[in-house]
Structures are given as C-alpha cells and as structure tokens.
mmCIF file of C-alpha atoms in Angstrom:
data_model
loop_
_atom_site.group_PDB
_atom_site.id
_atom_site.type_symbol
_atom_site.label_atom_id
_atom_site.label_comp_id
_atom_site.label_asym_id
_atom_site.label_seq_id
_atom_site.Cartn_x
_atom_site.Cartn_y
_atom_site.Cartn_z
ATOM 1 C CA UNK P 262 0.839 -11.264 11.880
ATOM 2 C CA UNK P 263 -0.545 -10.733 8.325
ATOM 3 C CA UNK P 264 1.480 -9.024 5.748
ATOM 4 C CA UNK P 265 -0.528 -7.050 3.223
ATOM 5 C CA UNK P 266 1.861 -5.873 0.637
ATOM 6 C CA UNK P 267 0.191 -3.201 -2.170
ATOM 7 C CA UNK P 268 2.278 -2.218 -5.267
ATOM 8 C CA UNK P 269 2.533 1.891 -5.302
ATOM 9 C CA UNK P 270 4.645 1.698 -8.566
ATOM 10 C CA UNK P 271 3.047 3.595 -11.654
ATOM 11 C CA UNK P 272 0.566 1.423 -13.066
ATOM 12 C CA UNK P 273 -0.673 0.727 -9.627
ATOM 13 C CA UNK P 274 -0.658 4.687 -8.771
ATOM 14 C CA UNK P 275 -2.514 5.258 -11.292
ATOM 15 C CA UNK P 276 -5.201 2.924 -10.565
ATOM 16 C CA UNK P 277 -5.570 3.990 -7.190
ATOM 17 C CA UNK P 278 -3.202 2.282 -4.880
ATOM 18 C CA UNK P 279 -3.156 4.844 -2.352
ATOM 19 C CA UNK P 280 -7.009 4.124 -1.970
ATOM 20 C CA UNK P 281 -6.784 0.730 -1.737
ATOM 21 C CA UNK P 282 -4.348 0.782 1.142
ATOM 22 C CA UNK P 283 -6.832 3.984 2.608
ATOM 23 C CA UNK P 284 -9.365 1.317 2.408
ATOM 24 C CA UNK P 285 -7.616 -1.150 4.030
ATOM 25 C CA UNK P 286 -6.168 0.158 6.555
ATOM 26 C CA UNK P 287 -10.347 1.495 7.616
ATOM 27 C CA UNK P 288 -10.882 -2.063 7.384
ATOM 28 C CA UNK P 289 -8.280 -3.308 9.944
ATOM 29 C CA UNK P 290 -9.371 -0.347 12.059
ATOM 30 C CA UNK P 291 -13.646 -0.762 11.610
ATOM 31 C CA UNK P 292 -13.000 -4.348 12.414
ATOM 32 C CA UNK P 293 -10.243 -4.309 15.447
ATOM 33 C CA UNK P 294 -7.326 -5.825 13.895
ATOM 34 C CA UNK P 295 -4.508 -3.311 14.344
ATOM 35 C CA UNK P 296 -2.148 -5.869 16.244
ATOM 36 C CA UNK P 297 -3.203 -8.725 13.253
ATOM 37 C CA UNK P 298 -2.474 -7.387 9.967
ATOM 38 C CA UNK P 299 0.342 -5.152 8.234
ATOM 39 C CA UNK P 300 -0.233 -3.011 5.368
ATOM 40 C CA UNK P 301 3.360 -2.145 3.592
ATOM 41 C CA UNK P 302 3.490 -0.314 0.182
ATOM 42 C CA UNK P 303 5.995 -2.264 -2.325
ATOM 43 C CA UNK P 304 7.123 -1.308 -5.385
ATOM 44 C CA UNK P 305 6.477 -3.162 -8.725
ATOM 45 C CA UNK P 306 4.755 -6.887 -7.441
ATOM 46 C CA UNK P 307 5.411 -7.684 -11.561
ATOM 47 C CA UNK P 308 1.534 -7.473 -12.729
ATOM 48 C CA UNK P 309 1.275 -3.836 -14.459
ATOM 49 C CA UNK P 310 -1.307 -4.712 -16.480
ATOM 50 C CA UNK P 311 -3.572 -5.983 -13.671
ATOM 51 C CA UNK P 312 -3.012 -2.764 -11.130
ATOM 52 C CA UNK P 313 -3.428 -2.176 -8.452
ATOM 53 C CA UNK P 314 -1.670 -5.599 -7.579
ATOM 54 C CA UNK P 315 -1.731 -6.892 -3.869
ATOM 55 C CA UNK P 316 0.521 -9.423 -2.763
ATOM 56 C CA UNK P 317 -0.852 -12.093 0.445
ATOM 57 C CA UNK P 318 0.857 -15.506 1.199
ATOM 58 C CA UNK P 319 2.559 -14.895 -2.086
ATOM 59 C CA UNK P 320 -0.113 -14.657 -3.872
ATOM 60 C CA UNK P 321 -0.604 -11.482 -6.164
ATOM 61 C CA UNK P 322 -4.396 -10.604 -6.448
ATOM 62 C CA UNK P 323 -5.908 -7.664 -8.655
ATOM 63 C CA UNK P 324 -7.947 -5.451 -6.486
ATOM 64 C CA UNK P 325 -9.618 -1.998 -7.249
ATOM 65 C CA UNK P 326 -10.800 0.986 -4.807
ATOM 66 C CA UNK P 327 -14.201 -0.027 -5.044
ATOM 67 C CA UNK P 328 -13.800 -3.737 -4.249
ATOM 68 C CA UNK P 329 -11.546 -3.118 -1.213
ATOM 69 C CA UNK P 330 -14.270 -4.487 1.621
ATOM 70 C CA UNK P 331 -15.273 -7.289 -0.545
ATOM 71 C CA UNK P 332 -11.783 -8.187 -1.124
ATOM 72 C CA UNK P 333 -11.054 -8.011 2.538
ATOM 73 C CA UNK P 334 -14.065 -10.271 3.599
ATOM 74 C CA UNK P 335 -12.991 -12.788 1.605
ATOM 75 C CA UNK P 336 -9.469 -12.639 1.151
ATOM 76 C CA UNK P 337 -8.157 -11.085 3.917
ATOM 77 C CA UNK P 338 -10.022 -12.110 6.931
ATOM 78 C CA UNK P 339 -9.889 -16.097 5.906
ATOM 79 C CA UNK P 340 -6.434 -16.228 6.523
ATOM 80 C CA UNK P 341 -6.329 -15.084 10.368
ATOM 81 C CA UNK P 342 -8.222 -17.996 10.948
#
C-alpha cells in the first residue's frame, strides 16, 4: 500500500491542507483505489515555506488545492505501478 502523508501544521493549514487531502482522497475514490493508497495527516514534514508539503517515498513535494489531480496523475499513480 501507498502512504500519502500531508502536513496539517500551520503553514500548511493555512494553505489549504485540508483541501488537498479532500482532493485526494476524491481521487483514490473517482479512480478505485481505496485498498491501494493511504492518506494520513502529519504534522510539520519541515518545509513551511513551501506549504502545503506532501511527503511520498520520502520525498516531500509542494502541492496546492488546485494542482491536486495533476499532482496525482503524475506523482501518485506512477508509483503503484
């Protein structure tokens, strides 16, 4: 299983953490993958100033509300391969 961890601490709150799990958990739903991926709130990943930080494979990756889908097409799904 994928582990999708997204930082809810303040800078990430602030940018809109809450709708970038939202988002991703409508992705894992729209595209069938409930038993694939888990989405886990964490607090602080260590990147403030680039919130709302998302943590895969332990890699930390910068991703906004509005880039959610993208983010998940590319980033996401390559890795259940």
């Amino acid at each position: 299983m994928l582990t999708i961890y997204v930082c809810i601490g303040s800078a990430c709150h602030l940018k809109g953490s809450y709708d970038v799990i939202n988002g991703f958990q409508e992705q894992v739903k729209a595209q069938k993958l409930d038993g694939s991926i888990s989405i886990n709130a964490a607090f602080c990943l260590g990147h403030c100033t680039e919130a709302v930080s998302v943590k895969i494979d332990d890699e930390i990756h910068s991703v906004t509300p509005d880039i959610v889908e993208d983010f998940f097409n590319k980033e996401v799904l390559r890795r259940l391969d």
